[in-house]
GROMACS .gro file of C-alpha atoms in nm:
model
  337
    1UNK     CA    1  -1.870  -2.976   1.937
    2UNK     CA    2  -1.966  -2.975   1.568
    3UNK     CA    3  -1.737  -2.914   1.238
    4UNK     CA    4  -1.812  -2.539   1.113
    5UNK     CA    5  -1.982  -2.450   0.814
    6UNK     CA    6  -1.942  -2.175   0.559
    7UNK     CA    7  -2.275  -2.054   0.394
    8UNK     CA    8  -2.365  -1.753   0.505
    9UNK     CA    9  -2.656  -1.846   0.754
   10UNK     CA   10  -2.409  -1.726   1.062
   11UNK     CA   11  -2.625  -1.833   1.413
   12UNK     CA   12  -2.786  -1.634   1.612
   13UNK     CA   13  -2.484  -1.587   1.870
   14UNK     CA   14  -2.284  -1.529   1.563
   15UNK     CA   15  -2.433  -1.223   1.383
   16UNK     CA   16  -2.433  -1.063   1.740
   17UNK     CA   17  -2.057  -1.134   1.812
   18UNK     CA   18  -2.003  -1.042   1.433
   19UNK     CA   19  -2.218  -0.721   1.444
   20UNK     CA   20  -1.984  -0.665   1.784
   21UNK     CA   21  -1.656  -0.707   1.602
   22UNK     CA   22  -1.713  -0.497   1.335
   23UNK     CA   23  -1.819  -0.211   1.543
   24UNK     CA   24  -1.519  -0.263   1.781
   25UNK     CA   25  -1.267  -0.300   1.441
   26UNK     CA   26  -1.476   0.041   1.208
   27UNK     CA   27  -1.358   0.186   1.634
   28UNK     CA   28  -1.037   0.089   1.568
   29UNK     CA   29  -0.958   0.267   1.230
   30UNK     CA   30  -0.690   0.514   1.411
   31UNK     CA   31  -0.549   0.247   1.487
   32UNK     CA   32  -0.559  -0.003   1.247
   33UNK     CA   33  -0.446   0.271   1.039
   34UNK     CA   34  -0.089   0.270   1.245
   35UNK     CA   35  -0.028  -0.069   1.231
   36UNK     CA   36  -0.138  -0.110   0.840
   37UNK     CA   37  -0.385  -0.397   0.890
   38UNK     CA   38  -0.738  -0.299   0.758
   39UNK     CA   39  -1.054  -0.424   0.652
   40UNK     CA   40  -1.305  -0.447   0.479
   41UNK     CA   41  -1.677  -0.577   0.637
   42UNK     CA   42  -1.980  -0.659   0.327
   43UNK     CA   43  -2.250  -0.602   0.577
   44UNK     CA   44  -2.399  -0.256   0.419
   45UNK     CA   45  -2.773  -0.430   0.377
   46UNK     CA   46  -2.744  -0.733   0.629
   47UNK     CA   47  -2.492  -0.959   0.802
   48UNK     CA   48  -2.220  -1.138   0.541
   49UNK     CA   49  -2.002  -1.353   0.664
   50UNK     CA   50  -1.795  -1.241   0.468
   51UNK     CA   51  -1.476  -1.046   0.469
   52UNK     CA   52  -1.132  -0.877   0.321
   53UNK     CA   53  -0.800  -0.814   0.512
   54UNK     CA   54  -0.537  -0.640   0.376
   55UNK     CA   55  -0.214  -0.614   0.578
   56UNK     CA   56   0.054  -0.357   0.487
   57UNK     CA   57   0.391  -0.557   0.555
   58UNK     CA   58   0.613  -0.406   0.839
   59UNK     CA   59   0.970  -0.255   0.864
   60UNK     CA   60   1.306  -0.349   0.878
   61UNK     CA   61   1.155  -0.678   0.714
   62UNK     CA   62   1.191  -0.824   0.349
   63UNK     CA   63   0.811  -0.749   0.365
   64UNK     CA   64   0.843  -0.399   0.439
   65UNK     CA   65   0.506  -0.131   0.272
   66UNK     CA   66   0.358  -0.427   0.060
   67UNK     CA   67   0.001  -0.464  -0.051
   68UNK     CA   68  -0.081  -0.812   0.102
   69UNK     CA   69  -0.436  -0.919   0.057
   70UNK     CA   70  -0.595  -1.212   0.168
   71UNK     CA   71  -0.986  -1.308   0.158
   72UNK     CA   72  -1.176  -1.427   0.504
   73UNK     CA   73  -1.506  -1.613   0.569
   74UNK     CA   74  -1.686  -1.592   0.936
   75UNK     CA   75  -1.803  -1.956   1.051
   76UNK     CA   76  -2.207  -1.946   1.052
   77UNK     CA   77  -2.077  -2.097   1.468
   78UNK     CA   78  -1.859  -1.769   1.490
   79UNK     CA   79  -1.698  -1.750   1.713
   80UNK     CA   80  -1.632  -2.129   1.815
   81UNK     CA   81  -1.450  -2.187   1.500
   82UNK     CA   82  -1.216  -1.941   1.341
   83UNK     CA   83  -1.217  -1.808   0.974
   84UNK     CA   84  -1.100  -1.931   0.668
   85UNK     CA   85  -0.845  -1.683   0.525
   86UNK     CA   86  -0.733  -1.664   0.190
   87UNK     CA   87  -0.357  -1.528   0.119
   88UNK     CA   88  -0.451  -1.294  -0.229
   89UNK     CA   89  -0.084  -1.128  -0.289
   90UNK     CA   90   0.089  -1.421  -0.563
   91UNK     CA   91   0.338  -1.424  -0.846
   92UNK     CA   92   0.639  -1.508  -1.052
   93UNK     CA   93   0.508  -1.885  -0.839
   94UNK     CA   94   0.708  -1.766  -0.533
   95UNK     CA   95   0.636  -1.897  -0.144
   96UNK     CA   96   0.597  -1.568   0.002
   97UNK     CA   97   0.608  -1.681   0.304
   98UNK     CA   98   0.613  -2.008   0.518
   99UNK     CA   99   0.301  -1.995   0.650
  100UNK     CA  100   0.144  -1.793   0.294
  101UNK     CA  101   0.187  -2.141   0.013
  102UNK     CA  102   0.160  -2.042  -0.354
  103UNK     CA  103  -0.227  -2.162  -0.393
  104UNK     CA  104  -0.328  -1.913  -0.124
  105UNK     CA  105  -0.345  -2.128   0.226
  106UNK     CA  106  -0.259  -2.008   0.539
  107UNK     CA  107  -0.074  -2.211   0.761
  108UNK     CA  108  -0.173  -2.088   1.102
  109UNK     CA  109  -0.265  -2.283   1.446
  110UNK     CA  110  -0.513  -2.040   1.551
  111UNK     CA  111  -0.666  -2.068   1.172
  112UNK     CA  112  -0.738  -2.424   1.271
  113UNK     CA  113  -0.531  -2.532   0.897
  114UNK     CA  114  -0.125  -2.648   1.154
  115UNK     CA  115  -0.114  -2.783   1.457
  116UNK     CA  116  -0.049  -2.537   1.837
  117UNK     CA  117  -0.243  -2.365   2.018
  118UNK     CA  118  -0.588  -2.380   1.933
  119UNK     CA  119  -0.890  -2.090   1.809
  120UNK     CA  120  -1.047  -1.942   2.151
  121UNK     CA  121  -1.402  -1.738   2.111
  122UNK     CA  122  -1.206  -1.452   2.284
  123UNK     CA  123  -1.036  -1.408   1.939
  124UNK     CA  124  -1.158  -1.235   1.639
  125UNK     CA  125  -1.003  -1.039   1.323
  126UNK     CA  126  -0.779  -0.809   1.473
  127UNK     CA  127  -0.597  -1.034   1.627
  128UNK     CA  128  -0.553  -1.272   1.398
  129UNK     CA  129  -0.471  -0.988   1.133
  130UNK     CA  130  -0.181  -0.871   1.466
  131UNK     CA  131  -0.078  -1.313   1.455
  132UNK     CA  132  -0.013  -1.276   1.098
  133UNK     CA  133   0.152  -0.944   1.023
  134UNK     CA  134   0.399  -1.069   1.345
  135UNK     CA  135   0.543  -1.372   1.178
  136UNK     CA  136   0.683  -1.174   0.839
  137UNK     CA  137   1.015  -1.109   1.023
  138UNK     CA  138   1.358  -1.005   0.889
  139UNK     CA  139   1.455  -1.361   0.779
  140UNK     CA  140   1.099  -1.540   0.754
  141UNK     CA  141   1.206  -1.907   0.732
  142UNK     CA  142   1.284  -1.913   1.038
  143UNK     CA  143   0.952  -2.016   1.092
  144UNK     CA  144   0.990  -2.291   0.904
  145UNK     CA  145   0.985  -2.586   1.101
  146UNK     CA  146   1.278  -2.759   1.119
  147UNK     CA  147   1.481  -2.397   0.994
  148UNK     CA  148   1.428  -2.215   1.324
  149UNK     CA  149   1.770  -2.250   1.434
  150UNK     CA  150   1.986  -2.289   1.119
  151UNK     CA  151   2.139  -1.924   1.056
  152UNK     CA  152   2.321  -1.959   0.763
  153UNK     CA  153   2.347  -1.803   0.379
  154UNK     CA  154   2.050  -1.999   0.307
  155UNK     CA  155   1.857  -1.758   0.594
  156UNK     CA  156   1.978  -1.429   0.372
  157UNK     CA  157   1.892  -1.570   0.012
  158UNK     CA  158   1.532  -1.659   0.111
  159UNK     CA  159   1.491  -1.332   0.236
  160UNK     CA  160   1.664  -1.125  -0.001
  161UNK     CA  161   1.415  -1.261  -0.281
  162UNK     CA  162   1.101  -1.180  -0.067
  163UNK     CA  163   1.257  -0.822  -0.084
  164UNK     CA  164   1.265  -0.888  -0.483
  165UNK     CA  165   0.899  -1.074  -0.449
  166UNK     CA  166   0.782  -0.786  -0.227
  167UNK     CA  167   0.847  -0.444  -0.476
  168UNK     CA  168   0.758  -0.646  -0.775
  169UNK     CA  169   0.438  -0.801  -0.675
  170UNK     CA  170   0.364  -0.697  -0.327
  171UNK     CA  171   0.435  -0.319  -0.437
  172UNK     CA  172   0.404  -0.293  -0.819
  173UNK     CA  173   0.212  -0.526  -0.968
  174UNK     CA  174  -0.076  -0.404  -0.703
  175UNK     CA  175  -0.010   0.023  -0.714
  176UNK     CA  176  -0.090  -0.022  -1.094
  177UNK     CA  177  -0.411  -0.237  -1.130
  178UNK     CA  178  -0.559  -0.279  -0.746
  179UNK     CA  179  -0.723  -0.615  -0.806
  180UNK     CA  180  -1.149  -0.518  -0.846
  181UNK     CA  181  -1.175  -0.756  -0.469
  182UNK     CA  182  -0.965  -0.546  -0.323
  183UNK     CA  183  -1.075  -0.158  -0.492
  184UNK     CA  184  -1.276  -0.146  -0.097
  185UNK     CA  185  -0.842   0.001   0.024
  186UNK     CA  186  -0.751   0.174  -0.291
  187UNK     CA  187  -0.762   0.467  -0.105
  188UNK     CA  188  -0.500   0.341   0.165
  189UNK     CA  189  -0.240   0.139  -0.047
  190UNK     CA  190  -0.207   0.512  -0.228
  191UNK     CA  191  -0.154   0.667   0.162
  192UNK     CA  192   0.104   0.438   0.202
  193UNK     CA  193   0.280   0.353  -0.126
  194UNK     CA  194   0.361   0.804  -0.092
  195UNK     CA  195   0.441   0.712   0.257
  196UNK     CA  196   0.701   0.432   0.205
  197UNK     CA  197   0.794   0.476  -0.133
  198UNK     CA  198   1.153   0.669  -0.019
  199UNK     CA  199   1.208   0.271   0.154
  200UNK     CA  200   1.157   0.100  -0.155
  201UNK     CA  201   1.369   0.315  -0.343
  202UNK     CA  202   1.638   0.215  -0.108
  203UNK     CA  203   1.564  -0.095  -0.069
  204UNK     CA  204   1.609  -0.140  -0.453
  205UNK     CA  205   1.872   0.038  -0.511
  206UNK     CA  206   2.046  -0.319  -0.317
  207UNK     CA  207   1.977  -0.493  -0.599
  208UNK     CA  208   2.145  -0.272  -0.900
  209UNK     CA  209   2.466  -0.507  -0.863
  210UNK     CA  210   2.213  -0.835  -0.916
  211UNK     CA  211   2.030  -0.648  -1.239
  212UNK     CA  212   1.934  -0.982  -1.474
  213UNK     CA  213   2.091  -1.226  -1.182
  214UNK     CA  214   1.862  -1.516  -1.209
  215UNK     CA  215   1.857  -1.704  -0.810
  216UNK     CA  216   1.724  -1.971  -0.736
  217UNK     CA  217   1.534  -1.975  -0.338
  218UNK     CA  218   1.686  -2.219  -0.028
  219UNK     CA  219   1.409  -2.437  -0.063
  220UNK     CA  220   0.971  -2.418  -0.174
  221UNK     CA  221   1.186  -2.468  -0.576
  222UNK     CA  222   1.102  -2.122  -0.677
  223UNK     CA  223   1.367  -1.860  -0.839
  224UNK     CA  224   1.352  -1.507  -0.954
  225UNK     CA  225   1.540  -1.290  -1.195
  226UNK     CA  226   1.643  -0.969  -1.031
  227UNK     CA  227   1.466  -0.748  -1.340
  228UNK     CA  228   1.602  -0.440  -1.165
  229UNK     CA  229   1.609  -0.166  -1.468
  230UNK     CA  230   1.223  -0.321  -1.521
  231UNK     CA  231   1.118  -0.223  -1.178
  232UNK     CA  232   1.328   0.092  -1.120
  233UNK     CA  233   1.148   0.240  -1.415
  234UNK     CA  234   0.789   0.115  -1.322
  235UNK     CA  235   0.877   0.269  -0.925
  236UNK     CA  236   0.979   0.563  -1.100
  237UNK     CA  237   0.680   0.558  -1.353
  238UNK     CA  238   0.442   0.560  -1.000
  239UNK     CA  239   0.652   0.767  -0.845
  240UNK     CA  240   0.502   1.038  -1.072
  241UNK     CA  241   0.195   0.957  -1.101
  242UNK     CA  242   0.131   0.944  -0.736
  243UNK     CA  243   0.409   1.148  -0.538
  244UNK     CA  244   0.379   1.528  -0.511
  245UNK     CA  245   0.717   1.694  -0.607
  246UNK     CA  246   0.820   1.914  -0.351
  247UNK     CA  247   0.869   2.298  -0.375
  248UNK     CA  248   1.217   2.277  -0.526
  249UNK     CA  249   1.170   2.082  -0.813
  250UNK     CA  250   0.794   2.317  -0.860
  251UNK     CA  251   1.024   2.612  -0.864
  252UNK     CA  252   1.297   2.500  -1.081
  253UNK     CA  253   1.010   2.443  -1.345
  254UNK     CA  254   0.912   2.771  -1.319
  255UNK     CA  255   1.044   3.024  -1.605
  256UNK     CA  256   1.271   3.346  -1.523
  257UNK     CA  257   0.994   3.610  -1.615
  258UNK     CA  258   1.113   3.874  -1.413
  259UNK     CA  259   0.942   4.218  -1.517
  260UNK     CA  260   1.130   4.572  -1.576
  261UNK     CA  261   1.297   4.784  -1.323
  262UNK     CA  262   1.122   4.823  -1.025
  263UNK     CA  263   0.906   4.567  -1.089
  264UNK     CA  264   0.939   4.199  -0.852
  265UNK     CA  265   0.749   3.882  -0.859
  266UNK     CA  266   0.715   3.597  -0.618
  267UNK     CA  267   0.946   3.313  -0.794
  268UNK     CA  268   0.718   3.023  -0.622
  269UNK     CA  269   0.433   2.885  -0.829
  270UNK     CA  270   0.144   3.024  -0.664
  271UNK     CA  271  -0.192   2.820  -0.633
  272UNK     CA  272  -0.427   2.896  -0.818
  273UNK     CA  273  -0.658   3.217  -0.778
  274UNK     CA  274  -0.361   3.328  -0.582
  275UNK     CA  275  -0.237   3.709  -0.527
  276UNK     CA  276   0.145   3.749  -0.541
  277UNK     CA  277   0.252   3.940  -0.367
  278UNK     CA  278   0.743   4.008  -0.332
  279UNK     CA  279   0.867   4.234  -0.062
  280UNK     CA  280   1.198   4.054  -0.143
  281UNK     CA  281   1.377   4.388  -0.269
  282UNK     CA  282   1.364   4.748  -0.148
  283UNK     CA  283   1.250   4.938  -0.480
  284UNK     CA  284   0.928   4.687  -0.514
  285UNK     CA  285   0.602   4.807  -0.644
  286UNK     CA  286   0.401   4.579  -0.551
  287UNK     CA  287   0.105   4.377  -0.816
  288UNK     CA  288  -0.140   4.165  -0.771
  289UNK     CA  289  -0.171   3.902  -1.000
  290UNK     CA  290  -0.387   3.623  -1.121
  291UNK     CA  291  -0.192   3.302  -1.282
  292UNK     CA  292  -0.300   3.129  -1.545
  293UNK     CA  293  -0.441   2.862  -1.543
  294UNK     CA  294  -0.320   2.590  -1.704
  295UNK     CA  295  -0.405   2.264  -1.580
  296UNK     CA  296  -0.775   2.103  -1.643
  297UNK     CA  297  -1.065   2.254  -1.564
  298UNK     CA  298  -1.213   1.999  -1.417
  299UNK     CA  299  -1.189   1.967  -1.016
  300UNK     CA  300  -0.868   1.697  -0.909
  301UNK     CA  301  -1.082   1.559  -0.677
  302UNK     CA  302  -1.334   1.403  -0.900
  303UNK     CA  303  -1.050   1.185  -1.035
  304UNK     CA  304  -0.894   0.920  -0.927
  305UNK     CA  305  -0.532   0.968  -0.801
  306UNK     CA  306  -0.348   0.901  -1.129
  307UNK     CA  307  -0.539   1.050  -1.382
  308UNK     CA  308  -0.382   1.225  -1.673
  309UNK     CA  309  -0.531   1.484  -1.847
  310UNK     CA  310  -0.436   1.771  -2.059
  311UNK     CA  311  -0.479   2.135  -1.967
  312UNK     CA  312  -0.409   2.443  -2.164
  313UNK     CA  313  -0.192   2.467  -2.449
  314UNK     CA  314  -0.188   2.098  -2.451
  315UNK     CA  315   0.029   2.012  -2.106
  316UNK     CA  316  -0.038   1.735  -1.916
  317UNK     CA  317  -0.125   1.714  -1.605
  318UNK     CA  318  -0.195   1.406  -1.337
  319UNK     CA  319  -0.406   1.418  -0.990
  320UNK     CA  320  -0.134   1.353  -0.773
  321UNK     CA  321  -0.197   1.377  -0.379
  322UNK     CA  322  -0.075   1.635  -0.109
  323UNK     CA  323  -0.107   1.547   0.285
  324UNK     CA  324  -0.191   1.880   0.517
  325UNK     CA  325  -0.200   1.810   0.823
  326UNK     CA  326  -0.315   1.437   0.933
  327UNK     CA  327  -0.524   1.435   0.604
  328UNK     CA  328  -0.482   1.453   0.249
  329UNK     CA  329  -0.617   1.615  -0.076
  330UNK     CA  330  -0.573   1.556  -0.459
  331UNK     CA  331  -0.474   1.839  -0.718
  332UNK     CA  332  -0.393   1.870  -1.018
  333UNK     CA  333   0.022   1.892  -1.059
  334UNK     CA  334   0.243   1.805  -1.446
  335UNK     CA  335   0.307   1.552  -1.541
  336UNK     CA  336   0.610   1.482  -1.740
  337UNK     CA  337   0.679   1.192  -1.947
   0.00000   0.00000   0.00000
């Protein structure tokens, strides 16, 4: 078999197979969404062999909720050769996984970059992503040859280092500045951040007593300083920008402005343009009222999540997401410095 080329000049067979795989993946979006696997293909005008991949780190592992980007390219002879793959989520010179090098190299036998079962024509981008995610395990160092049966403190040390890498570089860095080439995934990133925030906060709490401590990896020659306080502040800032306040939080911010005797107003935060009626008193006069709009006049849906603008009386508001049913919507919410 001839060697693979990656010149964005696919053969007719490759075009047909790429088209088939893209359609199959597009039709499987809901299933892949639940698995935390996303793709972006550049095939709007014509077949382009480049594509992008996002893997959300699996639960109960050091990678939980992290955003792991990959640049990929189909070979011109696809499916008889595997795509190329480069890991793009990097930071601090950290080797985040035995199979994922700091230079971006991805070592897997099905990609032809490691020994073992080779690529077969029945494989596709979905099987590649699923296989890559499957090695993001509780103790990643077990994937390094020679370390499979070593179950000592070194395994725990490496896992602890990668947990912090995940929060600092795999979550905070990405949320604060999504790389331009991966902005195609911004909605999925924001959605998963909201979904996994409590997990981030819980994991980070494990490092409070290690604040400022520098730990050296048992292999790969890197170290990490656990700057807990800084990462905590970054996460809290991101929470204010992207997480919908709870109803109890919103109620606590509403001033107590009960009217005079025999008139009552519901002590909740009304929706914009919503009529407020109270029936909690035996001596009640129902008072239809239209709340004063304090948020910016512009519609929140026209802005990116996290956008901060001033409303009436110079009060700041931020665009946040809230879930209704299975869908997410944008809305202005008070922003507190």
